[in-house]
């Protein structure tokens, strides 16, 4: 069977469940999951130059400069694993980033096939982010009440101690929502205008949301 690369943008406010759902979609459709947030957190944890530059922006809930994130994206996109296509999680976040991604994909004779928007009401986003606990080793995401780890404190998969993300505290959560509305929400119109936006209710269980996302992928032919 001949398959072509598939490029899927997952859009949505912070706390909408993009990380969890992007991972599942990538697995289901055999695509590379590119999370710029995860890549940045890894640079911060390793204390690299881009990590040191990014850290303060991230902890305040602001966007990291385009050049820093753009370099990381480029490296991922040119990796062997990306040749089958990618699920972009947390990228693009600005119109400039959207144009950069279009340009990089065009060089590879590819384009964004579909943009899936996870829609979750504001009140629920705040509750979700404040209760979120993440595994610093494997990136798995839990929630204190909705999806607690089996032993209450450590990752079910790899056993590492779960942590509250540095930007999941009150001040940063509010700033991230503000930045999302100002800089990222306009991308919905961009992709709607191209006829590739699919709006998906991001409420309910992770399985329900995954099912809706798969429905949203139906229009895409591989
Ligand atoms: P996320 O894990 O996607 O919520 O990202 C966490 C933080 O990383 C964001 O609040 C930003 O500070 C930074 N970040 C992630 N992706 C981007 C991006 N595409 N552009 C700028 N900053 C980003």
Tab-separated table of C-alpha atoms and ligand atoms in Angstrom:
chain	number	residue	atom	x	y	z
A	1	UNK	CA	0.000	0.000	0.000
A	2	UNK	CA	1.359	3.408	-0.951
A	3	UNK	CA	1.125	5.937	1.847
A	4	UNK	CA	2.086	9.556	1.903
A	5	UNK	CA	3.168	11.747	4.770
A	6	UNK	CA	0.305	13.186	6.795
A	7	UNK	CA	0.667	16.461	8.684
A	8	UNK	CA	-1.843	17.185	11.433
A	9	UNK	CA	-1.939	20.324	13.562
A	10	UNK	CA	-3.590	19.959	16.962
A	11	UNK	CA	-4.846	23.317	18.196
A	12	UNK	CA	-6.437	24.279	21.467
A	13	UNK	CA	-6.021	26.344	24.599
A	14	UNK	CA	-3.539	25.311	27.307
A	15	UNK	CA	-5.026	22.502	29.374
A	16	UNK	CA	-7.295	21.253	26.560
A	17	UNK	CA	-5.559	17.869	26.514
A	18	UNK	CA	-3.407	18.376	23.420
A	19	UNK	CA	-0.433	16.433	24.810
A	20	UNK	CA	-2.414	13.332	25.752
A	21	UNK	CA	-4.449	13.352	22.552
A	22	UNK	CA	-1.520	14.141	20.250
A	23	UNK	CA	0.374	11.163	21.634
A	24	UNK	CA	-2.590	8.858	21.021
A	25	UNK	CA	-3.239	10.202	17.522
A	26	UNK	CA	0.420	9.807	16.581
A	27	UNK	CA	0.322	6.214	17.758
A	28	UNK	CA	-2.946	5.433	15.971
A	29	UNK	CA	-1.863	6.917	12.628
A	30	UNK	CA	1.867	6.068	12.918
A	31	UNK	CA	3.052	9.682	12.879
A	32	UNK	CA	5.810	11.530	14.728
A	33	UNK	CA	4.497	13.480	17.720
A	34	UNK	CA	6.192	16.883	17.818
A	35	UNK	CA	5.473	18.772	21.044
A	36	UNK	CA	7.438	22.012	21.222
A	37	UNK	CA	6.506	22.283	24.923
A	38	UNK	CA	8.033	18.836	25.648
A	39	UNK	CA	11.114	19.681	23.572
A	40	UNK	CA	11.549	22.955	25.473
A	41	UNK	CA	11.077	21.277	28.870
A	42	UNK	CA	13.738	18.759	27.887
A	43	UNK	CA	16.175	21.567	26.951
A	44	UNK	CA	15.427	23.293	30.277
A	45	UNK	CA	15.979	20.058	32.240
A	46	UNK	CA	19.308	19.494	30.483
A	47	UNK	CA	20.386	23.089	31.107
A	48	UNK	CA	21.274	23.723	27.435
A	49	UNK	CA	21.669	27.251	25.979
A	50	UNK	CA	18.191	27.252	24.364
A	51	UNK	CA	16.803	25.832	27.609
A	52	UNK	CA	18.318	28.634	29.670
A	53	UNK	CA	16.928	31.184	27.212
A	54	UNK	CA	13.451	29.611	27.266
A	55	UNK	CA	13.032	28.968	30.977
A	56	UNK	CA	11.999	32.425	32.200
A	57	UNK	CA	9.482	32.899	29.361
A	58	UNK	CA	7.928	29.520	30.101
A	59	UNK	CA	7.656	30.040	33.855
A	60	UNK	CA	5.846	33.336	33.271
A	61	UNK	CA	3.459	31.672	30.813
A	62	UNK	CA	4.785	33.729	27.897
A	63	UNK	CA	5.807	32.501	24.463
A	64	UNK	CA	9.430	31.568	23.878
A	65	UNK	CA	10.979	33.583	20.993
A	66	UNK	CA	10.161	32.221	17.516
A	67	UNK	CA	13.839	31.616	16.554
A	68	UNK	CA	14.426	29.310	19.529
A	69	UNK	CA	11.303	27.239	18.876
A	70	UNK	CA	11.759	27.385	15.083
A	71	UNK	CA	15.225	25.801	15.335
A	72	UNK	CA	13.848	22.917	17.399
A	73	UNK	CA	10.985	22.382	14.961
A	74	UNK	CA	13.343	22.330	11.989
A	75	UNK	CA	15.534	19.690	13.610
A	76	UNK	CA	12.515	17.469	14.276
A	77	UNK	CA	10.995	17.955	10.843
A	78	UNK	CA	14.232	16.962	9.145
A	79	UNK	CA	14.605	13.813	11.232
A	80	UNK	CA	14.102	10.414	9.642
A	81	UNK	CA	11.048	9.687	11.840
A	82	UNK	CA	9.253	12.779	10.500
A	83	UNK	CA	9.199	11.455	6.929
A	84	UNK	CA	5.931	9.561	7.596
A	85	UNK	CA	4.264	12.790	8.783
A	86	UNK	CA	3.714	14.500	12.113
A	87	UNK	CA	1.206	15.559	14.716
A	88	UNK	CA	2.122	19.105	15.775
A	89	UNK	CA	1.227	19.764	19.396
A	90	UNK	CA	1.728	23.324	20.647
A	91	UNK	CA	3.037	24.519	17.288
A	92	UNK	CA	2.195	26.822	15.585
A	93	UNK	CA	1.207	29.323	18.279
A	94	UNK	CA	1.441	32.529	16.227
A	95	UNK	CA	0.687	33.518	12.641
A	96	UNK	CA	4.444	33.868	11.995
A	97	UNK	CA	4.986	30.297	13.197
A	98	UNK	CA	2.124	29.070	11.000
A	99	UNK	CA	3.816	30.623	7.961
A	100	UNK	CA	7.170	29.133	8.930
A	101	UNK	CA	5.606	25.666	9.178
A	102	UNK	CA	3.904	26.121	5.781
A	103	UNK	CA	7.266	27.061	4.249
A	104	UNK	CA	9.159	24.153	5.802
A	105	UNK	CA	6.496	21.676	4.688
A	106	UNK	CA	6.388	23.145	1.161
A	107	UNK	CA	10.138	22.459	0.854
A	108	UNK	CA	9.286	18.817	1.551
A	109	UNK	CA	6.362	18.878	-0.929
A	110	UNK	CA	3.959	18.566	1.979
A	111	UNK	CA	1.281	20.742	3.514
A	112	UNK	CA	-0.913	20.716	6.591
A	113	UNK	CA	-3.646	18.204	5.820
A	114	UNK	CA	-5.932	18.961	8.714
A	115	UNK	CA	-6.075	21.226	11.785
A	116	UNK	CA	-7.987	19.703	14.689
A	117	UNK	CA	-9.214	22.195	17.274
A	118	UNK	CA	-9.884	20.890	20.788
A	119	UNK	CA	-12.558	23.117	22.269
A	120	UNK	CA	-12.806	23.264	26.084
A	121	UNK	CA	-14.540	25.972	28.180
A	122	UNK	CA	-12.268	28.347	30.178
A	123	UNK	CA	-13.513	27.284	33.649
A	124	UNK	CA	-12.639	23.687	32.929
A	125	UNK	CA	-9.170	24.585	31.617
A	126	UNK	CA	-8.142	26.179	34.903
A	127	UNK	CA	-9.313	23.151	36.934
A	128	UNK	CA	-7.518	20.801	34.575
A	129	UNK	CA	-4.201	22.646	34.678
A	130	UNK	CA	-4.135	23.175	38.449
A	131	UNK	CA	-4.715	19.422	39.086
A	132	UNK	CA	-2.317	18.257	36.397
A	133	UNK	CA	0.760	16.244	37.359
A	134	UNK	CA	3.331	15.216	34.769
A	135	UNK	CA	6.065	12.639	34.569
A	136	UNK	CA	9.389	14.432	34.015
A	137	UNK	CA	10.932	11.252	32.556
A	138	UNK	CA	8.425	9.929	29.985
A	139	UNK	CA	6.014	12.852	29.618
A	140	UNK	CA	2.867	10.968	30.717
A	141	UNK	CA	0.194	13.273	32.081
A	142	UNK	CA	-2.115	12.592	35.066
A	143	UNK	CA	-4.760	14.519	36.972
A	144	UNK	CA	-5.162	14.389	40.760
A	145	UNK	CA	-8.875	13.588	40.596
A	146	UNK	CA	-9.781	12.753	36.988
A	147	UNK	CA	-6.847	10.433	36.224
A	148	UNK	CA	-4.685	9.797	39.301
A	149	UNK	CA	-1.620	7.525	39.133
A	150	UNK	CA	-2.187	4.087	40.714
A	151	UNK	CA	0.012	4.716	43.784
A	152	UNK	CA	-0.992	8.366	44.092
A	153	UNK	CA	2.464	9.833	43.440
A	154	UNK	CA	4.502	8.049	40.762
A	155	UNK	CA	4.179	7.419	37.040
A	156	UNK	CA	2.316	4.163	36.248
A	157	UNK	CA	4.554	3.618	33.230
A	158	UNK	CA	8.097	4.342	34.393
A	159	UNK	CA	7.792	4.860	38.164
A	160	UNK	CA	9.293	8.382	38.237
A	161	UNK	CA	7.929	10.857	40.792
A	162	UNK	CA	5.241	13.077	39.260
A	163	UNK	CA	5.655	16.856	39.335
A	164	UNK	CA	3.559	19.991	38.957
A	165	UNK	CA	4.785	21.844	35.887
A	166	UNK	CA	6.500	25.154	36.705
A	167	UNK	CA	3.907	26.943	34.552
A	168	UNK	CA	0.815	25.202	36.014
A	169	UNK	CA	0.499	27.663	38.917
A	170	UNK	CA	-2.114	30.371	39.107
A	171	UNK	CA	-0.314	33.396	37.640
A	172	UNK	CA	1.210	31.513	34.718
A	173	UNK	CA	-2.072	29.710	33.940
A	174	UNK	CA	-3.872	33.042	33.553
A	175	UNK	CA	-1.085	34.451	31.392
A	176	UNK	CA	-1.045	31.366	29.169
A	177	UNK	CA	-4.782	31.698	28.578
A	178	UNK	CA	-4.366	35.391	27.763
A	179	UNK	CA	-1.495	34.694	25.340
A	180	UNK	CA	-3.507	31.896	23.738
A	181	UNK	CA	-6.465	34.190	23.051
A	182	UNK	CA	-4.310	37.018	21.722
A	183	UNK	CA	-1.714	35.135	19.657
A	184	UNK	CA	-2.943	31.596	18.937
A	185	UNK	CA	-6.756	31.765	18.619
A	186	UNK	CA	-6.477	33.777	15.344
A	187	UNK	CA	-4.976	30.666	13.738
A	188	UNK	CA	-8.443	29.106	13.824
A	189	UNK	CA	-9.577	31.588	11.169
A	190	UNK	CA	-6.476	30.928	9.110
A	191	UNK	CA	-7.159	27.185	8.905
A	192	UNK	CA	-10.928	27.652	8.666
A	193	UNK	CA	-10.309	29.836	5.615
A	194	UNK	CA	-8.387	26.983	4.012
A	195	UNK	CA	-11.224	24.574	4.726
A	196	UNK	CA	-9.036	22.262	6.835
A	197	UNK	CA	-10.244	23.150	10.344
A	198	UNK	CA	-12.209	20.526	12.281
A	199	UNK	CA	-13.721	21.643	15.588
A	200	UNK	CA	-13.844	18.901	18.205
A	201	UNK	CA	-15.450	19.025	21.668
A	202	UNK	CA	-12.571	18.445	24.101
A	203	UNK	CA	-14.828	17.618	27.055
A	204	UNK	CA	-15.596	14.106	28.323
A	205	UNK	CA	-13.237	11.197	28.803
A	206	UNK	CA	-9.911	10.914	26.948
A	207	UNK	CA	-11.378	7.945	25.022
A	208	UNK	CA	-14.397	9.973	23.913
A	209	UNK	CA	-12.194	12.837	22.752
A	210	UNK	CA	-9.872	10.437	20.932
A	211	UNK	CA	-12.884	8.969	19.106
A	212	UNK	CA	-14.017	12.433	18.011
A	213	UNK	CA	-10.525	13.285	16.792
A	214	UNK	CA	-10.458	10.121	14.713
A	215	UNK	CA	-13.789	11.148	13.206
A	216	UNK	CA	-12.203	14.522	12.437
A	217	UNK	CA	-9.453	12.707	10.518
A	218	UNK	CA	-11.957	10.907	8.260
A	219	UNK	CA	-11.830	13.565	5.552
A	220	UNK	CA	-8.091	13.081	5.182
A	221	UNK	CA	-6.974	10.575	2.593
A	222	UNK	CA	-3.571	9.026	2.900
B	1	LIG	P1	2.908	23.538	26.214
B	1	LIG	O1	3.516	22.327	26.821
B	1	LIG	O2	2.579	23.370	24.760
B	1	LIG	O3	1.754	24.085	27.017
B	1	LIG	O4	4.045	24.672	26.257
B	1	LIG	C1	4.573	25.127	27.468
B	1	LIG	C2	5.279	26.454	27.265
B	1	LIG	O5	6.368	26.289	26.336
B	1	LIG	C3	4.421	27.565	26.675
B	1	LIG	O6	3.655	28.250	27.648
B	1	LIG	C4	5.493	28.454	26.067
B	1	LIG	O7	6.177	29.203	27.051
B	1	LIG	C5	6.478	27.438	25.509
B	1	LIG	N1	6.148	27.041	24.118
B	1	LIG	C6	5.732	25.807	23.691
B	1	LIG	N2	5.520	25.820	22.369
B	1	LIG	C7	5.790	27.076	21.946
B	1	LIG	C8	5.747	27.725	20.682
B	1	LIG	N3	5.323	27.080	19.565
B	1	LIG	N4	6.104	29.034	20.619
B	1	LIG	C9	6.499	29.707	21.710
B	1	LIG	N5	6.556	29.171	22.940
B	1	LIG	C10	6.210	27.857	23.066
